[in-house]
Coordinates of C-alpha atoms and ligand atoms in Angstrom, one line a residue:
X22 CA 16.1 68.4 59.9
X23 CA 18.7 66.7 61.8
X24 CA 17.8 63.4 60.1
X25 CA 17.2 65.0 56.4
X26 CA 21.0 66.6 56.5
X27 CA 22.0 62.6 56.9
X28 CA 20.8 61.8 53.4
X29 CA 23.3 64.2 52.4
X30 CA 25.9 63.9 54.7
X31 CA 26.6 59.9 56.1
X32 CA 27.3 57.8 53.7
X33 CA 25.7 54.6 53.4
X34 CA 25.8 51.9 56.4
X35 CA 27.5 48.6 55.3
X36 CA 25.6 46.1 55.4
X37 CA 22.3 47.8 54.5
X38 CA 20.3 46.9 51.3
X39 CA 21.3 50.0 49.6
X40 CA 25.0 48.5 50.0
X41 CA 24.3 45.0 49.6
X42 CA 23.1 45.9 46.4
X43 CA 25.5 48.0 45.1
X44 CA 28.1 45.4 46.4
X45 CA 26.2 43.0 44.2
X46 CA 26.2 45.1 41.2
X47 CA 30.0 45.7 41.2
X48 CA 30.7 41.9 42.3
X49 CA 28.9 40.7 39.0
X50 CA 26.4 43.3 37.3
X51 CA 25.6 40.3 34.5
X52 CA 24.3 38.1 37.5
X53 CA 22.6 40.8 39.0
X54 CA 20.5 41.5 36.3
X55 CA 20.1 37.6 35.2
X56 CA 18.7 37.7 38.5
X57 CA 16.4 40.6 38.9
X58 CA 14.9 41.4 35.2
X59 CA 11.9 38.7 34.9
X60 CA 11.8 37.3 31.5
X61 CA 7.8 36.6 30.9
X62 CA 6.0 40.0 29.7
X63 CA 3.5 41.7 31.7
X64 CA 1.3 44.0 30.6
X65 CA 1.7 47.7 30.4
X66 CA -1.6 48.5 31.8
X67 CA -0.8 46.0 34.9
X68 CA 2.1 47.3 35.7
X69 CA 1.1 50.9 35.8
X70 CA -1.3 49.9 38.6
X71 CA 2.1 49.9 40.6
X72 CA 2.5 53.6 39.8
X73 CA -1.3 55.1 40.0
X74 CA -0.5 56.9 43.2
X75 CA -0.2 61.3 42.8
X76 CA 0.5 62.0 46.3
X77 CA 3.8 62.7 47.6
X78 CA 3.9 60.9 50.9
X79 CA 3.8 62.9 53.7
X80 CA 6.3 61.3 55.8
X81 CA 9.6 59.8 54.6
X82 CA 10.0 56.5 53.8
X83 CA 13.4 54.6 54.4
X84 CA 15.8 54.2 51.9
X85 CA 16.0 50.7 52.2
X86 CA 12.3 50.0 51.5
X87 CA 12.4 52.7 48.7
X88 CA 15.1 50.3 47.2
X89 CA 13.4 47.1 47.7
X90 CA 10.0 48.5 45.9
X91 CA 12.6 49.8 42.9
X92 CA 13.9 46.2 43.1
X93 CA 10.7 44.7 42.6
X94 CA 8.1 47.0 40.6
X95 CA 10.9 48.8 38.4
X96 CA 14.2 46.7 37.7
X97 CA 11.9 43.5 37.6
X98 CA 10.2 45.1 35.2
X99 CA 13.0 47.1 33.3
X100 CA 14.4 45.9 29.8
X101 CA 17.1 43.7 29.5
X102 CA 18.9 45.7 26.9
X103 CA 22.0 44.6 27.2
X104 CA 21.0 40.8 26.3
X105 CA 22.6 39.0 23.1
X106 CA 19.1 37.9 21.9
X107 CA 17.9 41.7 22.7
X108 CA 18.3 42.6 18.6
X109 CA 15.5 45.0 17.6
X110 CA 16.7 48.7 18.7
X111 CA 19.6 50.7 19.0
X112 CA 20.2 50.3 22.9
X113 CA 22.8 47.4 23.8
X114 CA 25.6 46.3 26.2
X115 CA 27.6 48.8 28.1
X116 CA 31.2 48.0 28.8
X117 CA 31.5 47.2 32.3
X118 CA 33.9 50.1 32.9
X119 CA 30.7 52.4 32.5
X120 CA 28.9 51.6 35.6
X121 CA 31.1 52.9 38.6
X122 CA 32.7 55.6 35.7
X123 CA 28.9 57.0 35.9
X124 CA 28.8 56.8 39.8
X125 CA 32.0 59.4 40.1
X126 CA 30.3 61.1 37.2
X127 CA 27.3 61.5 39.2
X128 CA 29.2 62.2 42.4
X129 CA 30.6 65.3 40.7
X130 CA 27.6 66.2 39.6
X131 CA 29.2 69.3 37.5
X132 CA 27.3 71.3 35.0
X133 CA 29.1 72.2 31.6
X134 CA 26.7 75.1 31.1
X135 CA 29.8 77.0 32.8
X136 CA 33.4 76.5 33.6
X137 CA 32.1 78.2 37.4
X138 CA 30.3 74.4 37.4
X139 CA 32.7 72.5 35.3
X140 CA 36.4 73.7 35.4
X141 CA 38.6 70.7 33.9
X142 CA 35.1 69.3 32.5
X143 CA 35.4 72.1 29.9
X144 CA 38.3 71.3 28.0
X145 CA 37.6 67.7 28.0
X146 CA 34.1 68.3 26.6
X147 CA 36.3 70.5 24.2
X148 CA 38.7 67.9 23.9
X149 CA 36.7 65.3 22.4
X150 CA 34.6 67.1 20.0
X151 CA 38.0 67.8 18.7
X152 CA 38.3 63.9 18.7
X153 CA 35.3 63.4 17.0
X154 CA 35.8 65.8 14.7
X155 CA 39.2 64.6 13.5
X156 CA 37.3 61.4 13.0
X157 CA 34.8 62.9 10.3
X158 CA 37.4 66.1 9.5
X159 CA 41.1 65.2 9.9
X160 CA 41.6 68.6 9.8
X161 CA 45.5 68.9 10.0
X162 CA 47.0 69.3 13.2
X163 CA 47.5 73.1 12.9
X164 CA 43.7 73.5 12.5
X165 CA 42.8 71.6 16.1
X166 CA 45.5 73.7 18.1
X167 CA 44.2 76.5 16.5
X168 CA 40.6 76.2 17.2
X169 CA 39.8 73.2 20.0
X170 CA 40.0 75.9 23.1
X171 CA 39.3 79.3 21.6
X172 CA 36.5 81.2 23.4
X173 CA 35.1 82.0 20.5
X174 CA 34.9 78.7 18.2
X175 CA 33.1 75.5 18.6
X176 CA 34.1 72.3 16.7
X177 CA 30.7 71.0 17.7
X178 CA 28.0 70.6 20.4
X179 CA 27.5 67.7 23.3
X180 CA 23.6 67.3 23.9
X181 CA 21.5 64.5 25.3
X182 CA 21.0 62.7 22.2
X183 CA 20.5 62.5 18.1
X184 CA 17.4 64.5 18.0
X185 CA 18.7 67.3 19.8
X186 CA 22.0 67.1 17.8
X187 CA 19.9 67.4 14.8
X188 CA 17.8 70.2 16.3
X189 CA 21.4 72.2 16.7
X190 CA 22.4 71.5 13.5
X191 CA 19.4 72.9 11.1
X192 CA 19.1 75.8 14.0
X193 CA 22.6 76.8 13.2
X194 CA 21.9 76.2 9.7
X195 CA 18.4 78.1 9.3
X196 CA 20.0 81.1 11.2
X197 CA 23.3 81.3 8.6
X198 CA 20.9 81.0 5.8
X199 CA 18.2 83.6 6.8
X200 CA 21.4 85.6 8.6
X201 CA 21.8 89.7 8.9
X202 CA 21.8 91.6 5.7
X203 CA 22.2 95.3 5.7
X204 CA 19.1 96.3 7.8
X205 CA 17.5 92.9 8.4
X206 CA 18.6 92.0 11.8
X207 CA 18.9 88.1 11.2
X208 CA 16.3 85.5 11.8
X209 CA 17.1 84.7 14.9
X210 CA 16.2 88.0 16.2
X211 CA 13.4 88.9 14.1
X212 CA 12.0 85.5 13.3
X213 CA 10.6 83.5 10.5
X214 CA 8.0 85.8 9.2
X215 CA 10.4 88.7 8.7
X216 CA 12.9 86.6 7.4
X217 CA 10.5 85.7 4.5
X218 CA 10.0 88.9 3.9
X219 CA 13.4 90.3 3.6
X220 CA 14.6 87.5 1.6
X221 CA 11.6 87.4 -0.6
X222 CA 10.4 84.1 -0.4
X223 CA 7.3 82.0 0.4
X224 CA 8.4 79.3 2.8
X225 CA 11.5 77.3 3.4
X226 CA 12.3 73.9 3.5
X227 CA 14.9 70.8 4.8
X228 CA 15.0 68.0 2.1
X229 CA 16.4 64.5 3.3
X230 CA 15.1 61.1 2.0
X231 CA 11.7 59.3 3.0
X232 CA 13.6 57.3 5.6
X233 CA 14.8 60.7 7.5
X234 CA 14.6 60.0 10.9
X235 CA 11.3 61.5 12.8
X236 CA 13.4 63.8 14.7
X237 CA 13.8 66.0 11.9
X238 CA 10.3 66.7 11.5
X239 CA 10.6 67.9 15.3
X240 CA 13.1 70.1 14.2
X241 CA 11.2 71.9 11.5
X242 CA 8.3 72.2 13.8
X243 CA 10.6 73.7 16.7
X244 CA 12.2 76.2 14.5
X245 CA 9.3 77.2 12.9
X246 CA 10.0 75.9 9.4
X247 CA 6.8 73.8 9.7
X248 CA 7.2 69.4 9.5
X249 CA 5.3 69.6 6.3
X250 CA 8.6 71.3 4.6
X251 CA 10.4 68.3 5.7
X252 CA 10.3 67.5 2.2
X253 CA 10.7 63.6 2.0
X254 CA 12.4 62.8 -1.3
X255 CA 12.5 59.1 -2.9
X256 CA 14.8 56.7 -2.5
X257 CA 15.8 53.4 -4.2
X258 CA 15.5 49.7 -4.2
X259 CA 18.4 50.7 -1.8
X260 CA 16.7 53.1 0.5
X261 CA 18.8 55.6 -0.5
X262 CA 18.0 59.3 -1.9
X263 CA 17.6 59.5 -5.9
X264 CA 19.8 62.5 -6.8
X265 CA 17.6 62.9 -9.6
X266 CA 14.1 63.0 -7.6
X267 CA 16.2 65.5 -5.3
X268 CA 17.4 67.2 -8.2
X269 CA 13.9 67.7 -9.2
X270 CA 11.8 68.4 -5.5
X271 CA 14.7 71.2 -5.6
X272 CA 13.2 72.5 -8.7
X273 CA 9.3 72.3 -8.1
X274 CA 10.1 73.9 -4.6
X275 CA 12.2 77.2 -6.5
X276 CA 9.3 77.3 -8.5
X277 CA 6.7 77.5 -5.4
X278 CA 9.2 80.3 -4.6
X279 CA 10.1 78.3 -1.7
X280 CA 13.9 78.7 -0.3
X281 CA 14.9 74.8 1.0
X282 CA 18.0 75.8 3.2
X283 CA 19.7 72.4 4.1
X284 CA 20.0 69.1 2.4
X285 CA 20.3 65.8 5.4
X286 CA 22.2 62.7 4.3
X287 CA 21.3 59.9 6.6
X288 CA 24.9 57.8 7.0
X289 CA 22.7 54.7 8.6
X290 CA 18.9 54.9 8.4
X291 CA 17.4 54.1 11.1
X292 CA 15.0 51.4 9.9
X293 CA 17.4 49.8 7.2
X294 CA 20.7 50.8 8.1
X295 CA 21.5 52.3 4.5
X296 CA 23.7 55.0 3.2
X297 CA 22.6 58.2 1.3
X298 CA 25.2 58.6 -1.8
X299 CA 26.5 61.4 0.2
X300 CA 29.2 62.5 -2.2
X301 CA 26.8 63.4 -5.1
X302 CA 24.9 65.1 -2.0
X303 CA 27.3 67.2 -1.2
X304 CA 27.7 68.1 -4.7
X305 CA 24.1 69.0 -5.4
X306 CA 23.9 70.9 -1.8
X307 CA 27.2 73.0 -3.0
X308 CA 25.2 74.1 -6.7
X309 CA 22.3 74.8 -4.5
X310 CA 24.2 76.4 -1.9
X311 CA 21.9 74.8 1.1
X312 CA 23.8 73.6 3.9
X313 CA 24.3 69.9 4.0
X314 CA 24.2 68.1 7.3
X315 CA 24.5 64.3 7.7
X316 CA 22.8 61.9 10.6
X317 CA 24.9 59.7 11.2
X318 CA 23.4 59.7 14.5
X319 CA 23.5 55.5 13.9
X320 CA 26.3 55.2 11.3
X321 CA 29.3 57.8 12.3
X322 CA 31.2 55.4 14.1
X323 CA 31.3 53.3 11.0
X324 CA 34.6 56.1 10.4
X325 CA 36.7 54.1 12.6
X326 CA 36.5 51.2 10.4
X327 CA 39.4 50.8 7.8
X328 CA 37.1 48.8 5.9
X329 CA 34.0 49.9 5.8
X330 CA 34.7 53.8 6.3
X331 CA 34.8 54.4 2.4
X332 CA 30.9 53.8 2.5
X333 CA 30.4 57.0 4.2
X334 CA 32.3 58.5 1.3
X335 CA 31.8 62.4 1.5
X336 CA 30.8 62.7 4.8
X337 CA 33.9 65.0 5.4
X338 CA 31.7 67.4 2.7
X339 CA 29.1 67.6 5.1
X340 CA 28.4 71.1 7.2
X341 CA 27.4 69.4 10.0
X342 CA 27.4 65.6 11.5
X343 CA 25.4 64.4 14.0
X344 CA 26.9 61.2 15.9
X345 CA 25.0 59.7 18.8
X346 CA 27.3 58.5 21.3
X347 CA 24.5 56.4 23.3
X348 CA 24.4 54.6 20.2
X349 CA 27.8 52.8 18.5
X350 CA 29.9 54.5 20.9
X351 CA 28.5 52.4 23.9
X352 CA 28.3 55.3 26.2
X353 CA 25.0 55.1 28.9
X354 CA 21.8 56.4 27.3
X355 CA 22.0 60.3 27.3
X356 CA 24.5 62.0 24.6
X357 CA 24.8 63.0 21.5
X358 CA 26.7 65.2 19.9
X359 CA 27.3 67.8 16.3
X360 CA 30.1 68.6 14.5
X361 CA 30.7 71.4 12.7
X362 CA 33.1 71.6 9.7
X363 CA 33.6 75.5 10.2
X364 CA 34.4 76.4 13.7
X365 CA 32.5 79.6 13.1
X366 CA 29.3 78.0 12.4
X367 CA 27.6 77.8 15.7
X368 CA 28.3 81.8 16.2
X369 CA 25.4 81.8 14.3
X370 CA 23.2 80.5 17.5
X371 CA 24.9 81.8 20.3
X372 CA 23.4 83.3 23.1
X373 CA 25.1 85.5 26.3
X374 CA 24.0 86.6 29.5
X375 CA 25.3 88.9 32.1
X376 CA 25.8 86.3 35.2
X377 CA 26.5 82.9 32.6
X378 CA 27.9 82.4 29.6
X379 CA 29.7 85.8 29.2
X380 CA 30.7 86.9 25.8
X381 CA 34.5 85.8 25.5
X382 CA 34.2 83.0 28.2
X383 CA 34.7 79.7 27.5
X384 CA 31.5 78.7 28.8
X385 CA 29.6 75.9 26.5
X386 CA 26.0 77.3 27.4
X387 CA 26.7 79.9 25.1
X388 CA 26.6 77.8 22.1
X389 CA 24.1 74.4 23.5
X390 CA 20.3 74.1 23.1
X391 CA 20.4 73.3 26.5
X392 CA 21.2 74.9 29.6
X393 CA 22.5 73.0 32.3
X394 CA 23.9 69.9 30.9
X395 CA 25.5 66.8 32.8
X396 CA 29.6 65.8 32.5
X397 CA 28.8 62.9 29.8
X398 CA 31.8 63.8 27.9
X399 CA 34.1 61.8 30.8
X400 CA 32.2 58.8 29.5
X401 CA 32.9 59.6 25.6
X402 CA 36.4 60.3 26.6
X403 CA 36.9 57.2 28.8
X404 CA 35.2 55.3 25.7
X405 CA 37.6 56.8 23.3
X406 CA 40.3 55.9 24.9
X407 CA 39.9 52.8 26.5
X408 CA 38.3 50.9 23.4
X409 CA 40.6 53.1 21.0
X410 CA 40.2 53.6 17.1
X411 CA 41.1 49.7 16.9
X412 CA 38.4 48.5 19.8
X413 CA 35.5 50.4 17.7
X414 CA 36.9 48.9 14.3
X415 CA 36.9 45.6 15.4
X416 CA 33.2 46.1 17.2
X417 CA 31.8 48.0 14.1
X418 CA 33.0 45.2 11.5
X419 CA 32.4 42.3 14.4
X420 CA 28.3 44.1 13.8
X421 CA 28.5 44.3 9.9
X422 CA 29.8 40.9 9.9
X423 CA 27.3 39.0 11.9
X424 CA 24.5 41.1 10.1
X425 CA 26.0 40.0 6.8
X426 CA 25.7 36.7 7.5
X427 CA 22.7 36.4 9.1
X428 CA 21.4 38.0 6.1
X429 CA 22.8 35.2 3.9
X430 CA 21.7 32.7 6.0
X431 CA 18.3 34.0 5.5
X432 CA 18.5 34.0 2.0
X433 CA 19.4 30.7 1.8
X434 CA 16.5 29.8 3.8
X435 CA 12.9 29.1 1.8
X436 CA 10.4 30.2 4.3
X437 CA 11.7 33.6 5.2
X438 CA 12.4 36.6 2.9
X439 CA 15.2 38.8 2.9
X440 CA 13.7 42.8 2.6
X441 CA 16.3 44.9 2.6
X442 CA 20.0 43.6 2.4
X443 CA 22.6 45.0 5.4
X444 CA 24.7 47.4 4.1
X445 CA 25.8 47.9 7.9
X446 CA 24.6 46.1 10.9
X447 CA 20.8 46.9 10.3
X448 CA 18.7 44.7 7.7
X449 CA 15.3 43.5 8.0
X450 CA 13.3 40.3 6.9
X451 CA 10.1 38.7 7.3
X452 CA 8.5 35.1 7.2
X453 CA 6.9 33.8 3.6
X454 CA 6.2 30.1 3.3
X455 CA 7.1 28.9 0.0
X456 CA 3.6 28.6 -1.7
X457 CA 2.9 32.1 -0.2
X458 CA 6.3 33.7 -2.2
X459 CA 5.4 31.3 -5.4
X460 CA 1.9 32.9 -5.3
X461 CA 3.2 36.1 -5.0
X462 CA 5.6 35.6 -8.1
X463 CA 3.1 34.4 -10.0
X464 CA -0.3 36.5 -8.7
X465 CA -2.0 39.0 -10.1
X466 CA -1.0 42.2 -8.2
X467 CA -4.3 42.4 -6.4
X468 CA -4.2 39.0 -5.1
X469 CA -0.2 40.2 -3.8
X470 CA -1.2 42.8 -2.4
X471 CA -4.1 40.6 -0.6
X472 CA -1.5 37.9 0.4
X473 CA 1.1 40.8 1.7
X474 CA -1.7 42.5 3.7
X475 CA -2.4 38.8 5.1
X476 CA 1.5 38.9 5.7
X477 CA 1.7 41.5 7.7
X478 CA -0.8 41.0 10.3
X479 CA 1.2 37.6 10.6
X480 CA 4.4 39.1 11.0
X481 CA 3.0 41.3 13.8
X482 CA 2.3 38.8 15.4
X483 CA 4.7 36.8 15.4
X484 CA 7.1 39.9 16.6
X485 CA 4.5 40.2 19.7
X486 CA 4.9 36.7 20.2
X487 CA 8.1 36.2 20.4
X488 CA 8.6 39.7 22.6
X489 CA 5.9 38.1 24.9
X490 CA 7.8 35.1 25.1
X491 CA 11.1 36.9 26.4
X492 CA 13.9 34.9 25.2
X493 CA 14.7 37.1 22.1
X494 CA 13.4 40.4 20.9
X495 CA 13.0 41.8 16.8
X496 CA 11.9 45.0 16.3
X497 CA 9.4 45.6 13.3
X498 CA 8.7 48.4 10.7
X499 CA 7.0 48.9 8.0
X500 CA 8.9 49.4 4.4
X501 CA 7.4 50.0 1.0
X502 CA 10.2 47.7 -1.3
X503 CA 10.5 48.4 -4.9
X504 CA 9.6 44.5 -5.5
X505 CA 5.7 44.5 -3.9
X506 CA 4.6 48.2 -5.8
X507 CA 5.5 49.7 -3.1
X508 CA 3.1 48.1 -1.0
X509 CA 3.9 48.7 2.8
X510 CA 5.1 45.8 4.0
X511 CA 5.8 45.3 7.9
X512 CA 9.0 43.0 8.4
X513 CA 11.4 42.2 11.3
X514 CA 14.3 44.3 11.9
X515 CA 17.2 43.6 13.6
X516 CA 20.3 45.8 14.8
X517 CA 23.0 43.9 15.3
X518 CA 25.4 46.0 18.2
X519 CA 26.1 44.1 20.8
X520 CA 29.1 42.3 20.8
X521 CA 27.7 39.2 22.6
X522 CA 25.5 38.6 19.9
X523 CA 26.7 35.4 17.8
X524 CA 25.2 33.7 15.3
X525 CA 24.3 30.8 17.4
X526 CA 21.7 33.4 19.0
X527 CA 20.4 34.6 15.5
X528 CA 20.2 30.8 14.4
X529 CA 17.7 30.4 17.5
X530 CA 16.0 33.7 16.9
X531 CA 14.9 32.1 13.4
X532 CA 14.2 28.8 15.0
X533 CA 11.5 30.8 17.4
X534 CA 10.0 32.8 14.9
X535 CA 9.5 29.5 12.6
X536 CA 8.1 27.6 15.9
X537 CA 5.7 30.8 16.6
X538 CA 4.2 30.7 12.6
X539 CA 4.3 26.9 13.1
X540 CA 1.7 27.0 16.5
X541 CA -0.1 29.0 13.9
X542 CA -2.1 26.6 11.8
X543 CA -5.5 27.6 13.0
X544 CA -5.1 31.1 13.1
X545 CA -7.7 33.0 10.9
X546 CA -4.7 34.6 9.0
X547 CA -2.7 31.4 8.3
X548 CA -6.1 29.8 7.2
X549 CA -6.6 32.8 4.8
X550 CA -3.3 33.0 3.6
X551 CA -3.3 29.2 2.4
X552 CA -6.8 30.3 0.6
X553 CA -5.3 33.1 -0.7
X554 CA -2.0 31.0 -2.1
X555 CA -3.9 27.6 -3.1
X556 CA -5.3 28.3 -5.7
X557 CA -4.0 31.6 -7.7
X558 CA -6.0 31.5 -10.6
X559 CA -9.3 31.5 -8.4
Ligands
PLP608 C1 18.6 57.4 16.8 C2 18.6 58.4 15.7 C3 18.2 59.7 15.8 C4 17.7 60.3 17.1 O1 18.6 60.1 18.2 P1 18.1 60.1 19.7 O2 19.4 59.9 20.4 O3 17.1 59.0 19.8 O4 17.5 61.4 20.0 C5 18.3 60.5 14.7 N1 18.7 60.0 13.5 C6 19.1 58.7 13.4 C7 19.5 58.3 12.0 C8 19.0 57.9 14.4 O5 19.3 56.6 14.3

């Protein structure tokens, strides 16, 4: 026992390898990773020989070997997110400050479930919805002293990420719309079967575009809605919702007799980085009277930017906004967050118990999906105010630049193929030879859609290629554009965050991915795509 009350007690001897390394780490965390994270790919299933073993051990081991095994089997094999050539997801570069900000974080180890666990962490949590919310809002000042500390209002939620931000969001919306009405208790107490019943109606439903993000469908299965009413409505060459094929899904669904509740504009898809019109949403979710959430789980951030903020036009219309702040906000994996236009709105969820989250406290419990929830909100704060409305501006139009012309530069070239243009800092692309996009000009469309199938098995693998390789990593998806019939297409996507990224890094990306379909020319696919593009009047 002795010993075991050390781990919690001593702190760490200098000079051991737990020290060294953290020494390391703070000395230069770039080297440190350079270092440590190999570069060639191994494989999954190899690795997980590594961590095949159930049984706790019996008898400690020290920390020093623990940390030497992490060294080798985990951060040797870990991601190198934070890498300028690392362009295919969402996760990027932390600013250095975040690293020993996390340790006190850590240290403190508070819970914002209740101020008993939290004290100052409250208001600050409090404190920077307010921020954020003033950000999508700008509520006058009168409004925020009004409403950012009252026991009994919420301008939003802090939660571990997007998904459960959207969760919160058409939660708080299902229970307004399906609320208490004379003798009908409310949804939330007597559930979704009884609701449709009171109110009369078959089913409900959440419409959002075909590129709504997967965690809605979670939603609608979590709150019982069902992720076949996630009804996905078309979009255009753009990837943005038709207000007209909304316009119409609303009807055919009133005439099913079923009830949709809330309308999602995505403010940054996640595969194309595109924007819902999200002023004519807000207009058609107003005649409908369906509460209108935005995701801008990718794309909120883009508010701080005086010149691109106007393409998020009528976000400030929205209900609810989701804004990740692992995302654009450069905060360590872990937090997202909702706003809510009407500080009442999240009454509608709220839960109290006798020995937590007392009615009339100011504990956050009362109003989160989750229970005990970590301090994250110092890191949003410190981000807020240490990168500052002009830091994000210049990092979110540093991102929309580079994709911009990246995208040009792959217009301009003749064996790749621009797919769907950047209207932020997302766009994706794929390789086409130049006899492969003549023959698919002039094809018949079975022949295209035999040369686009051929296409995509190519692009696969160059985008495992190139991952294997390790230098630079592409994400891939698979689209249906306007321009192939709506043929699903895969292409390469790229998300361009990190500020380290320049275009001398996306010039070599391109160079890779041309070597990778050059080493190509006796693959089975290359060989049938030339058959396929020879000759197309065979
Ligand atoms: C990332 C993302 C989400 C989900 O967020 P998580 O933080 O991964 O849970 C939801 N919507 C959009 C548009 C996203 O980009």
């Amino acid at each position: 026992m002795e010993n075991l009350l050390r781990i919690f007690t001593v702190p760490e001897a200098p000079g051991s390898t737990l020290s060294r390394l953290e020494n390391d780490i703070s000395a230069n965390l770039a080297g440190f990773l350079q270092e440590h994270i190999v570069a060639e790919e191994t494989d999954l299933v190899e690795i997980e020989r590594d961590f095949s073993d159930t049984l706790i051990p019996e008898r400690p081991v020290y920390v020093s070997e623990q940390t030497e095994f992490l060294l080798d089997k985990v951060v040797a094999q870990s991601v190198h997110t934070a890498s300028p050539s690392f362009v295919g997801h969402m996760t990027s570069a932390l600013p250095y400050f975040m690293i020993p900000l996390s340790k006190i974080m850590i240290a403190l180890n508070q819970n914002l479930v209740k101020t008993e666990t939290s004290k100052a962490f409250t208001p600050l949590e409090r404190q920077v919805l307010g921020m954020l919310h003033r950000l999508v809002y700008d509520e006058p000042e009168s409004f925020y002293s009004q409403w950012l500390h009252d026991a009994h209002r919420h301008l939003g939620a802090f939660c571990s990420g997007g998904t459960v931000a959207n969760i919160t969001a058409l939660w708080a919306a299902r229970n307004r719309a399906f609320g208490p009405d004379g003798d009908f208790p409310g949804i939330m107490k007597a559930g979704m079967f009884a609701a449709m019943r009171h109110y009369g109606c078959e089913g409900t439903a959440v419409l959002v575009s075909e590129r709504g993000h997967y965690s809605l469908a979670k939603a609608a299965d979590v709150l019982g809605i069902g992720r076949d009413q996630i009804v996905a409505v078309e979009t255009d060459g753009h990837n943005r919702i038709r207000p007209d094929a909304l316009e119409s899904t609303i009807r055919r669904l009133r005439r099913s007799n079923i009830r949709p509740f809330a309308l999602v504009g995505v403010a940054g898809t996640t595969e194309t980085g595109n924007i819902d019109p999200l002023d004519s949403l807000a207009d058609i979710a107003a005649k409908e009277r369906m509460h209108f959430h935005v995701d801008g789980a990718w794309g909120g951030p883009t508010l701080f930017s005086e010149t691109y903020r106007k393409r998020l036009k009528g976000i400030e219309r929205a209900d609810s906004v989701t804004i990740d702040a692992h995302k654009q906000l450069y905060v360590p994996m872990g937090v997202g967050l909702v706003l809510f236009r009407d500080p009442a709105a999240l009454k509608s969820i709220e839960h109290h118990a006798q020995y937590i989250i007392r009615e009339g406290s100011k504990d956050l419990g009362s109003a989160t999906l989750e229970g005990s929830r970590p301090g994250m909100a110092m890191l949003v704060h410190s981000a807020l105010k240490i990168i500052g409305r002009r830091g994000y501006a210049l990092l979110i139009d540093n991102g929309i630049g580079l994709a911009r012309r990246f995208a040009d530069r792959i217009e301009a070239l003749d064996d790749f193929e621009l797919v769907s243009d950047p209207e932020l800092n997302i766009f994706t692309y794929r390789w086409l030879p130049p006899a492969a996009r003549d023959a698919l000009r002039d094809a018949d469309p079975e022949r295209c859609r035999q040369i686009n199938e051929v296409l995509n098995r190519i692009t696969r693998y160059i985008q495992k290629t190139q991952r294997e390789h390790g230098k630079a990593f592409v994400s891939r998806t698979r689209l249906t554009p306007e321009r192939y019939d709506r043929q699903l297409i895969t292409v390469f996507r790229v998300v361009l965050a990190n500020p380290l990224t320049t275009d001398e890094v996306l010039r070599d990306v391109i160079e890779e991915q041309r070597e990778i379909a050059a080493s190509m020319q006796d693959h089975e696919d290359i060989q049938r795509l030339n058959q396929l593009t020879r000759c197309p009047a065979a």
